[in-house]
Amino acid sequence: MLTRRPFLHGYAVVALFSLFAGEALRNTLSWYGFAVWDAAVLLVSIAVFVGLLRERASQGGVSRRPLRGLVKPRAGAVAPALALGLFVVWCALSLGWTHYLPATLLAVFAVVTTMFAGLTILLALGWEGFVRALSIALVAILAMSLLFELFVSLIVRHPVLPVFPINVVPGEKVPDAFYWSRALLFEGGRIQGILGNANLLGFVALLALIVVGCQIASRTVTRRYGYGALALAALIYSLSQSSTVTVATAVTVVVLVLMLLAHQRRRPALIGVGTLLVLGVIGAVAAYPFLLTLLGKSEDLTGRLDIWSIVAGLFVQHPVLGWGWTSYWQPWVEPFSHLATRNGVVYLQAHNAYLDVAFQLGIIGLAIFVAFLASTGVAVGRRGVISPTWFRDVAGSSTTRVGGAGSSIAEGSAVAGSAAASWVLGKVLPGLLLAALLTQALAESRLLVEGNWALLVVIALSASGAGKLTGR
């Protein structure tokens, strides 16, 4: 049962929903309930992984090396997997010099198990199956968010706190950031959805727009689902009013244009767009105050400049090795309990993934992390992702080379008959997702945790050759 496709697909949807809707689960179940939920998902992931290995052994013969072949590297594309492994190892090595050993142990466990969940889904369903599950999980979050905001605005009619609120003192004013929903759906304000955060909700909407848009372009979803999901994502995107997501969207659109021009081999147009992009960046720097006003941001980027200054001060104290890996800051650990406080709210991230990595893992860790991201971007840009099937290994079936520059999609795939569809799913989609993730990382540290980290890992491993192990 664990390796049957309906179960694997359902497991993938639940796991991805859990990764991208962690805030909703914590707001509903408390941190303790969330820990139990995550433990259950992890146990199922382990069971699925073991089941896949057993099926692999039964169809391919008993092997003394059951883990061999999980990643089938392509020439020049193994770098993302190697860099990912090196980064995780460096996180673990920071246990040797960390200033908060229990927190680092927990953070290393979290980064490894999240990576393991993403890998298990990829091995179970392949890239195309992962995309289908991701699409459903993201759309489910958006649909539940809209229903939640409708319920709060029409029935409750006042702001609501999480079921298990944290740091709320009776009789004292509650900061706006503490509310799960502020009942602003019909008042023109920013909605927060089940995630309780407009920026996170807006980014999920952006990811949904990218994924569903590529599914429609590749004709791998029905029109009813595709256009319905696209409309829902566009509605939530507009209602979240997130300036950071707006910037990520702009970068993603530029990347899309560049990929289209490169695919059509229009070098003069590509050079022209690249030139305009450079001039645009220079203009954005020159018009910095005006852009802040346009995006509704204060001159300190809603307190981010102060947080960056504080974190940079900590970085220079231990610039080589850092303070030790902690991923998102843990509020019960010093110095994070009151490190970044604004308007009564303690912020638990540097609001910049790259700065967070430098602060926690030093220059060495940052160099490894940047190498991981760069190698992943190069691999996706040159070859896209690979989606091998179990049938190819067992039955020796051939693969069709599509999408240009070595991108390969198995003949048994639902999109193997269309080179254009394979290019969209195998190259454009991971490229746009990567652009959105890396841009958001300039203003948020979500790249290092939960859904964003799992998605980054899956893109990197897919680009390196990891894929489906079962033909079910």
Coordinates of C-alpha atoms in Angstrom, one line a residue:
M1 CA 0.0 0.0 0.0
L2 CA 2.8 2.4 0.8
T3 CA 4.1 2.4 -2.7
R4 CA 0.8 2.5 -4.5
R5 CA 0.4 5.7 -6.5
P6 CA -2.9 7.0 -4.9
F7 CA -1.3 6.7 -1.5
L8 CA 2.0 8.3 -2.6
H9 CA 0.1 11.2 -4.2
G10 CA -2.0 11.7 -1.1
Y11 CA 1.1 11.5 1.2
A12 CA 2.9 14.1 -1.0
V13 CA 0.0 16.5 -0.9
V14 CA -0.3 16.3 2.9
A15 CA 3.5 16.6 3.4
L16 CA 3.8 19.6 1.2
F17 CA 0.7 21.2 2.8
S18 CA 2.4 20.7 6.2
L19 CA 5.6 22.2 5.0
F20 CA 4.1 25.3 3.4
A21 CA 1.3 25.8 6.0
G22 CA 3.4 25.3 9.1
E23 CA 2.2 28.6 10.6
A24 CA -1.4 27.5 10.2
L25 CA -0.8 24.2 12.0
R26 CA 1.0 26.0 14.8
N27 CA -1.8 28.5 15.2
T28 CA -4.3 25.8 15.3
L29 CA -2.6 22.9 17.1
S30 CA 0.0 24.8 19.3
W31 CA 3.7 24.1 19.0
Y32 CA 3.2 20.8 20.8
G33 CA 0.5 19.7 18.5
F34 CA 2.6 20.8 15.5
A35 CA 5.5 18.7 16.8
V36 CA 3.2 15.7 17.0
W37 CA 1.9 16.4 13.5
D38 CA 5.4 16.8 12.1
A39 CA 6.5 13.6 13.8
A40 CA 3.7 11.7 12.2
V41 CA 4.6 13.1 8.7
L42 CA 8.2 12.1 9.3
L43 CA 7.3 8.6 10.3
V44 CA 5.2 8.2 7.2
S45 CA 8.1 9.6 5.1
I46 CA 10.4 7.0 6.5
A47 CA 7.9 4.2 5.9
V48 CA 7.4 5.4 2.3
F49 CA 11.2 5.6 1.7
V50 CA 11.7 2.1 3.1
G51 CA 8.9 0.8 1.0
L52 CA 10.4 2.4 -2.2
L53 CA 13.7 0.7 -1.4
R54 CA 12.1 -2.6 -0.9
E55 CA 10.2 -2.4 -4.2
R56 CA 13.3 -1.3 -5.9
A57 CA 15.1 -4.4 -4.6
S58 CA 12.3 -6.7 -5.5
Q59 CA 12.1 -5.5 -9.1
G60 CA 15.8 -5.0 -9.6
G61 CA 17.1 -7.9 -7.6
V62 CA 18.5 -7.9 -4.0
S63 CA 21.3 -5.5 -3.6
R64 CA 23.9 -5.1 -0.9
R65 CA 23.7 -1.4 -1.5
P66 CA 20.0 -0.5 -1.4
L67 CA 20.7 3.3 -1.4
R68 CA 22.9 3.1 -4.6
G69 CA 21.4 4.8 -7.6
L70 CA 19.0 7.1 -5.8
V71 CA 20.7 9.9 -7.6
K72 CA 21.8 9.2 -11.2
P73 CA 24.2 12.2 -11.9
R74 CA 24.5 13.6 -15.3
A75 CA 27.7 15.0 -16.6
G76 CA 28.3 18.5 -15.3
A77 CA 25.1 18.4 -13.2
V78 CA 26.2 16.7 -10.0
A79 CA 27.4 20.0 -8.5
P80 CA 24.1 21.0 -6.9
A81 CA 23.8 17.7 -5.0
L82 CA 27.4 17.8 -3.8
A83 CA 27.1 21.4 -2.7
L84 CA 23.8 20.6 -0.9
G85 CA 25.5 17.8 0.9
L86 CA 28.5 19.9 1.9
F87 CA 26.2 22.7 3.2
V88 CA 24.2 20.3 5.4
V89 CA 27.5 18.7 6.6
W90 CA 28.8 22.2 7.5
C91 CA 25.6 22.9 9.4
A92 CA 26.2 19.7 11.4
L93 CA 29.9 20.5 11.9
S94 CA 28.9 23.8 13.6
L95 CA 27.9 21.6 16.6
G96 CA 31.5 21.8 17.4
W97 CA 31.6 25.5 17.9
T98 CA 28.0 26.6 18.4
H99 CA 27.1 29.0 21.2
Y100 CA 23.7 27.2 21.7
L101 CA 24.2 23.4 21.4
P102 CA 20.6 22.2 22.0
A103 CA 19.3 24.7 19.5
T104 CA 21.8 23.7 16.9
L105 CA 21.0 20.0 17.4
L106 CA 17.3 20.8 16.9
A107 CA 18.0 23.0 13.8
V108 CA 20.2 20.3 12.2
F109 CA 17.5 17.7 12.8
A110 CA 14.9 20.1 11.2
V111 CA 17.0 20.9 8.1
V112 CA 17.8 17.2 7.5
T113 CA 14.3 15.9 8.0
T114 CA 12.8 18.6 5.8
M115 CA 15.3 17.7 3.1
F116 CA 14.5 14.0 3.6
A117 CA 10.7 14.7 3.1
G118 CA 11.4 16.5 -0.1
L119 CA 13.7 13.7 -1.4
T120 CA 11.1 11.0 -0.5
I121 CA 8.4 12.8 -2.5
L122 CA 10.7 13.2 -5.4
L123 CA 11.7 9.5 -5.4
A124 CA 8.1 8.5 -5.0
L125 CA 6.5 10.6 -7.8
G126 CA 9.3 12.1 -9.9
W127 CA 9.4 15.8 -10.8
E128 CA 6.0 15.8 -12.7
G129 CA 4.3 14.0 -9.8
F130 CA 5.9 16.4 -7.3
V131 CA 4.6 19.4 -9.3
R132 CA 1.1 18.0 -9.3
A133 CA 1.2 17.5 -5.5
L134 CA 2.7 20.9 -5.0
S135 CA 0.0 22.5 -7.1
I136 CA -2.8 20.9 -5.1
A137 CA -1.1 21.7 -1.7
L138 CA -0.6 25.4 -2.6
V139 CA -4.2 25.8 -4.0
A140 CA -5.6 24.1 -0.9
I141 CA -3.8 26.7 1.3
L142 CA -5.2 29.5 -0.8
A143 CA -8.7 28.2 -0.8
M144 CA -8.7 27.6 3.0
S145 CA -7.2 31.1 3.5
L146 CA -10.1 32.7 1.5
L147 CA -12.7 30.7 3.4
F148 CA -11.0 31.6 6.7
E149 CA -11.0 35.3 5.9
L150 CA -14.6 35.2 4.8
F151 CA -15.6 33.5 8.0
V152 CA -13.7 36.0 10.2
S153 CA -15.1 39.0 8.3
L154 CA -18.7 37.8 7.9
I155 CA -19.3 35.8 11.1
V156 CA -16.7 36.8 13.7
R157 CA -16.4 40.5 12.5
H158 CA -13.4 41.3 14.6
P159 CA -9.7 40.4 14.7
V160 CA -8.9 36.9 16.0
L161 CA -5.9 35.5 17.7
P162 CA -4.5 32.0 17.1
V163 CA -6.1 29.1 19.0
F164 CA -3.0 29.0 21.1
P165 CA -1.6 32.6 21.2
I166 CA 1.9 33.2 22.4
N167 CA 3.1 36.2 24.6
V168 CA -0.4 37.7 24.9
V169 CA -0.8 39.5 28.3
P170 CA -4.5 40.0 29.4
G171 CA -5.4 43.7 29.6
E172 CA -2.5 44.9 27.5
K173 CA -2.6 46.0 23.8
V174 CA -2.0 43.1 21.4
P175 CA 0.4 44.0 18.6
D176 CA -1.1 43.6 15.1
A177 CA 1.4 41.0 14.2
F178 CA 0.1 38.7 16.8
Y179 CA -3.4 38.4 15.2
W180 CA -4.2 35.4 13.1
S181 CA -6.6 37.4 11.0
R182 CA -7.4 41.1 11.4
A183 CA -10.8 40.9 9.6
L184 CA -9.7 43.2 6.8
L185 CA -11.1 41.3 3.8
F186 CA -13.8 43.9 3.1
E187 CA -11.9 46.9 4.4
G188 CA -9.2 47.1 1.8
G189 CA -6.5 45.9 4.2
R190 CA -3.9 43.1 3.8
I191 CA -5.4 39.7 4.4
Q192 CA -3.2 37.0 6.2
G193 CA -5.1 33.8 5.5
I194 CA -4.6 30.6 7.5
L195 CA -0.8 31.4 7.6
G196 CA -1.4 34.6 9.7
N197 CA 1.1 36.5 7.6
A198 CA 0.4 38.5 4.5
N199 CA 3.9 38.2 3.1
L200 CA 3.9 34.4 3.5
L201 CA 0.4 34.1 2.0
G202 CA 1.3 36.4 -0.9
F203 CA 4.4 34.2 -1.7
V204 CA 2.3 31.0 -1.6
A205 CA 0.0 32.8 -4.1
L206 CA 3.0 33.6 -6.3
L207 CA 4.3 30.0 -6.3
A208 CA 0.8 28.9 -7.2
L209 CA 0.6 31.3 -10.1
I210 CA 4.0 30.0 -11.4
V211 CA 3.1 26.3 -10.9
V212 CA -0.5 26.4 -12.2
G213 CA 0.5 28.7 -15.1
C214 CA 3.2 26.2 -16.2
Q215 CA 0.7 23.4 -15.8
I216 CA -1.8 25.2 -18.1
A217 CA 1.0 26.0 -20.6
S218 CA 2.0 22.3 -20.7
R219 CA -1.6 21.1 -20.8
T220 CA -1.1 18.8 -17.8
V221 CA -4.2 20.0 -15.9
T222 CA -7.9 20.4 -16.9
R223 CA -9.0 23.8 -17.9
R224 CA -11.5 23.9 -15.1
Y225 CA -8.9 23.3 -12.4
G226 CA -6.2 25.3 -14.1
Y227 CA -8.1 28.5 -14.7
G228 CA -10.0 28.2 -11.4
A229 CA -6.8 27.8 -9.5
L230 CA -5.1 30.6 -11.4
A231 CA -8.0 33.0 -10.6
L232 CA -7.9 32.0 -6.9
A233 CA -4.1 32.6 -6.8
A234 CA -4.4 36.0 -8.5
L235 CA -7.2 37.0 -6.1
I236 CA -5.2 36.1 -3.0
Y237 CA -2.0 37.6 -4.5
S238 CA -3.8 41.0 -4.9
L239 CA -5.5 40.8 -1.5
S240 CA -2.2 40.1 0.4
Q241 CA -0.6 43.3 -0.9
S242 CA 2.9 42.2 -0.2
S243 CA 5.7 44.5 -1.5
T244 CA 8.4 41.8 -1.1
V245 CA 6.3 39.4 -3.2
T246 CA 5.8 42.2 -5.8
V247 CA 9.6 42.5 -6.1
A248 CA 9.9 38.7 -6.4
T249 CA 7.3 38.8 -9.1
A250 CA 9.1 41.4 -11.1
V251 CA 12.3 39.4 -11.0
T252 CA 10.5 36.2 -11.9
V253 CA 8.9 38.0 -14.9
V254 CA 12.4 39.2 -16.1
V255 CA 13.7 35.6 -15.8
L256 CA 10.8 34.3 -17.8
V257 CA 11.5 36.8 -20.6
L258 CA 15.2 35.9 -20.6
M259 CA 14.4 32.2 -20.7
L260 CA 11.9 32.7 -23.6
L261 CA 14.4 34.7 -25.6
A262 CA 17.2 32.2 -24.9
H263 CA 15.0 29.3 -26.0
Q264 CA 14.2 31.1 -29.2
R265 CA 17.9 31.9 -29.7
R266 CA 17.3 35.6 -30.1
R267 CA 20.7 36.7 -29.0
P268 CA 20.3 40.4 -29.9
A269 CA 17.0 40.7 -28.0
L270 CA 18.6 38.8 -25.1
I271 CA 21.5 41.3 -25.0
G272 CA 19.0 44.2 -25.2
V273 CA 16.9 42.9 -22.3
G274 CA 20.0 42.2 -20.3
T275 CA 21.2 45.8 -20.9
L276 CA 17.8 47.2 -19.9
L277 CA 17.9 45.0 -16.8
V278 CA 21.2 46.5 -15.7
L279 CA 19.9 50.0 -16.4
G280 CA 16.8 49.2 -14.4
V281 CA 18.8 48.1 -11.4
I282 CA 20.8 51.4 -11.6
G283 CA 17.6 53.4 -11.9
A284 CA 16.0 51.5 -9.0
V285 CA 19.0 52.4 -6.8
A286 CA 18.8 56.0 -7.8
A287 CA 15.0 56.2 -7.3
Y288 CA 15.2 54.2 -4.0
P289 CA 13.0 56.6 -1.9
F290 CA 10.4 56.8 -4.6
L291 CA 10.2 53.0 -4.9
L292 CA 9.8 52.7 -1.2
T293 CA 6.9 55.0 -1.2
L294 CA 5.4 53.2 -4.2
L295 CA 5.7 49.9 -2.4
G296 CA 4.3 51.3 0.8
K297 CA 7.5 50.7 2.8
S298 CA 9.2 53.0 5.3
E299 CA 12.8 54.2 4.8
D300 CA 14.0 51.4 7.1
L301 CA 12.2 48.8 5.1
T302 CA 9.7 48.1 8.0
G303 CA 12.5 47.7 10.5
R304 CA 14.7 45.4 8.3
L305 CA 17.6 47.8 8.3
D306 CA 17.7 47.8 12.0
I307 CA 17.6 44.0 12.1
W308 CA 20.3 43.7 9.4
S309 CA 22.5 46.1 11.4
I310 CA 22.1 44.0 14.6
V311 CA 22.8 40.7 12.8
A312 CA 25.8 42.2 11.0
G313 CA 27.2 43.3 14.4
L314 CA 27.0 39.7 15.6
F315 CA 28.5 38.4 12.4
V316 CA 31.7 40.4 12.7
Q317 CA 32.3 38.9 16.2
H318 CA 32.7 35.4 14.6
P319 CA 33.1 36.0 10.9
V320 CA 34.8 32.8 9.9
L321 CA 32.8 30.0 11.5
G322 CA 29.7 31.9 12.8
W323 CA 27.7 31.4 15.9
G324 CA 26.3 28.0 15.0
W325 CA 23.4 26.8 12.9
T326 CA 19.9 27.6 14.2
S327 CA 18.0 28.2 11.0
Y328 CA 15.0 30.3 12.2
W329 CA 15.9 31.8 15.6
Q330 CA 14.6 29.9 18.6
P331 CA 13.0 32.4 21.1
W332 CA 14.0 30.5 24.2
V333 CA 17.7 30.7 23.3
E334 CA 20.0 33.6 23.9
P335 CA 20.7 36.0 22.2
F336 CA 17.5 35.6 20.2
S337 CA 14.9 36.1 23.0
H338 CA 15.1 39.9 22.6
L339 CA 17.6 40.4 19.8
A340 CA 15.2 42.1 17.3
T341 CA 12.2 43.7 18.9
R342 CA 9.9 46.1 17.1
N343 CA 6.5 47.5 18.2
G344 CA 6.3 44.8 21.0
V345 CA 7.1 42.0 18.5
V346 CA 10.2 39.8 18.8
Y347 CA 11.4 38.9 15.3
L348 CA 13.0 35.5 14.9
Q349 CA 14.9 35.9 11.6
A350 CA 17.4 38.2 10.0
H351 CA 14.9 39.0 7.2
N352 CA 17.6 38.0 4.8
A353 CA 18.6 34.3 4.3
Y354 CA 22.1 35.2 3.1
L355 CA 22.8 37.3 6.1
D356 CA 21.3 34.7 8.4
V357 CA 23.6 32.0 6.9
A358 CA 26.7 34.3 7.3
F359 CA 25.8 35.1 10.9
Q360 CA 25.2 31.4 11.8
L361 CA 27.8 29.6 9.7
G362 CA 30.4 32.3 8.9
I363 CA 32.1 33.2 5.6
I364 CA 32.8 29.6 4.9
G365 CA 29.2 28.5 5.3
L366 CA 28.0 31.5 3.2
A367 CA 30.5 30.5 0.5
I368 CA 29.2 26.9 0.5
F369 CA 25.6 28.2 0.4
V370 CA 26.1 30.6 -2.4
A371 CA 28.0 27.8 -4.4
F372 CA 25.0 25.5 -3.8
L373 CA 22.5 28.2 -5.1
A374 CA 24.8 29.1 -8.0
S375 CA 25.4 25.5 -9.1
T376 CA 21.6 24.8 -8.9
G377 CA 20.8 27.9 -11.0
V378 CA 23.4 26.9 -13.6
A379 CA 22.2 23.3 -13.8
V380 CA 18.6 24.4 -14.2
G381 CA 19.5 27.0 -16.8
R382 CA 21.6 24.7 -18.9
R383 CA 19.7 21.4 -18.6
G384 CA 16.6 21.8 -16.6
V385 CA 15.5 19.0 -14.3
I386 CA 15.6 15.3 -15.0
S387 CA 12.7 12.9 -14.5
P388 CA 13.9 9.3 -14.8
T389 CA 11.4 6.5 -14.2
W390 CA 11.7 3.1 -12.6
F391 CA 10.9 1.5 -16.0
R392 CA 14.1 2.8 -17.5
D393 CA 16.2 1.1 -14.9
V394 CA 14.3 -2.2 -14.8
A395 CA 13.1 -2.6 -18.4
G396 CA 16.0 -0.7 -20.0
S397 CA 13.6 1.6 -21.8
S398 CA 15.1 4.6 -23.6
T399 CA 14.6 8.3 -22.9
T400 CA 13.6 11.1 -25.2
R401 CA 15.9 14.1 -25.1
V402 CA 13.7 17.2 -25.2
G403 CA 13.7 20.7 -24.1
G404 CA 17.1 21.5 -25.5
A405 CA 20.6 21.4 -23.8
G406 CA 20.2 17.8 -22.5
S407 CA 17.0 18.1 -20.6
S408 CA 15.5 14.5 -20.5
I409 CA 11.9 13.4 -19.8
A410 CA 11.1 9.7 -19.8
E411 CA 9.0 8.3 -22.6
G412 CA 6.5 7.0 -20.1
S413 CA 5.8 10.6 -18.9
A414 CA 2.5 12.2 -19.5
V415 CA 4.2 15.0 -21.3
A416 CA 6.7 13.0 -23.3
G417 CA 4.9 13.6 -26.6
S418 CA 5.4 17.3 -26.4
A419 CA 8.8 18.9 -26.5
A420 CA 7.3 22.3 -25.6
A421 CA 5.4 20.9 -22.6
S422 CA 8.6 19.2 -21.4
W423 CA 10.5 22.4 -21.8
V424 CA 7.9 24.3 -19.7
L425 CA 7.8 21.7 -16.9
G426 CA 11.4 20.7 -17.0
K427 CA 13.2 24.0 -17.4
V428 CA 10.9 27.0 -17.2
L429 CA 9.1 25.9 -14.1
P430 CA 12.1 25.2 -11.9
G431 CA 13.8 28.3 -13.3
L432 CA 10.9 30.5 -12.2
L433 CA 10.5 28.9 -8.9
L434 CA 14.2 29.3 -8.2
A435 CA 14.1 33.0 -9.2
A436 CA 11.1 33.6 -6.8
L437 CA 12.8 31.7 -3.9
L438 CA 16.2 33.5 -4.2
T439 CA 14.6 36.9 -4.6
Q440 CA 12.3 36.5 -1.5
A441 CA 15.4 35.4 0.4
L442 CA 16.7 39.0 0.2
A443 CA 13.9 40.2 2.5
E444 CA 12.9 37.0 4.3
S445 CA 14.8 34.0 5.7
R446 CA 12.1 31.4 4.8
L447 CA 14.5 29.9 2.2
L448 CA 16.2 28.1 5.1
V449 CA 13.1 26.4 6.6
E450 CA 10.0 24.3 5.9
G451 CA 8.4 24.5 2.4
N452 CA 10.9 26.9 0.8
W453 CA 13.8 24.7 1.9
A454 CA 12.1 21.5 0.7
L455 CA 11.3 23.1 -2.7
L456 CA 14.9 24.3 -3.1
V457 CA 16.2 20.8 -2.3
V458 CA 13.9 19.1 -4.7
I459 CA 14.9 21.5 -7.5
A460 CA 18.6 21.0 -6.8
L461 CA 18.4 17.2 -6.6
S462 CA 16.2 17.0 -9.7
A463 CA 18.7 19.1 -11.6
S464 CA 21.4 16.6 -10.3
G465 CA 19.6 13.5 -11.5
A466 CA 17.4 12.3 -8.6
G467 CA 14.0 11.1 -9.7
K468 CA 11.3 8.5 -9.5
L469 CA 12.1 5.0 -8.2
T470 CA 8.7 3.3 -8.7
G471 CA 6.7 2.8 -11.8
R472 CA 3.4 2.9 -9.9

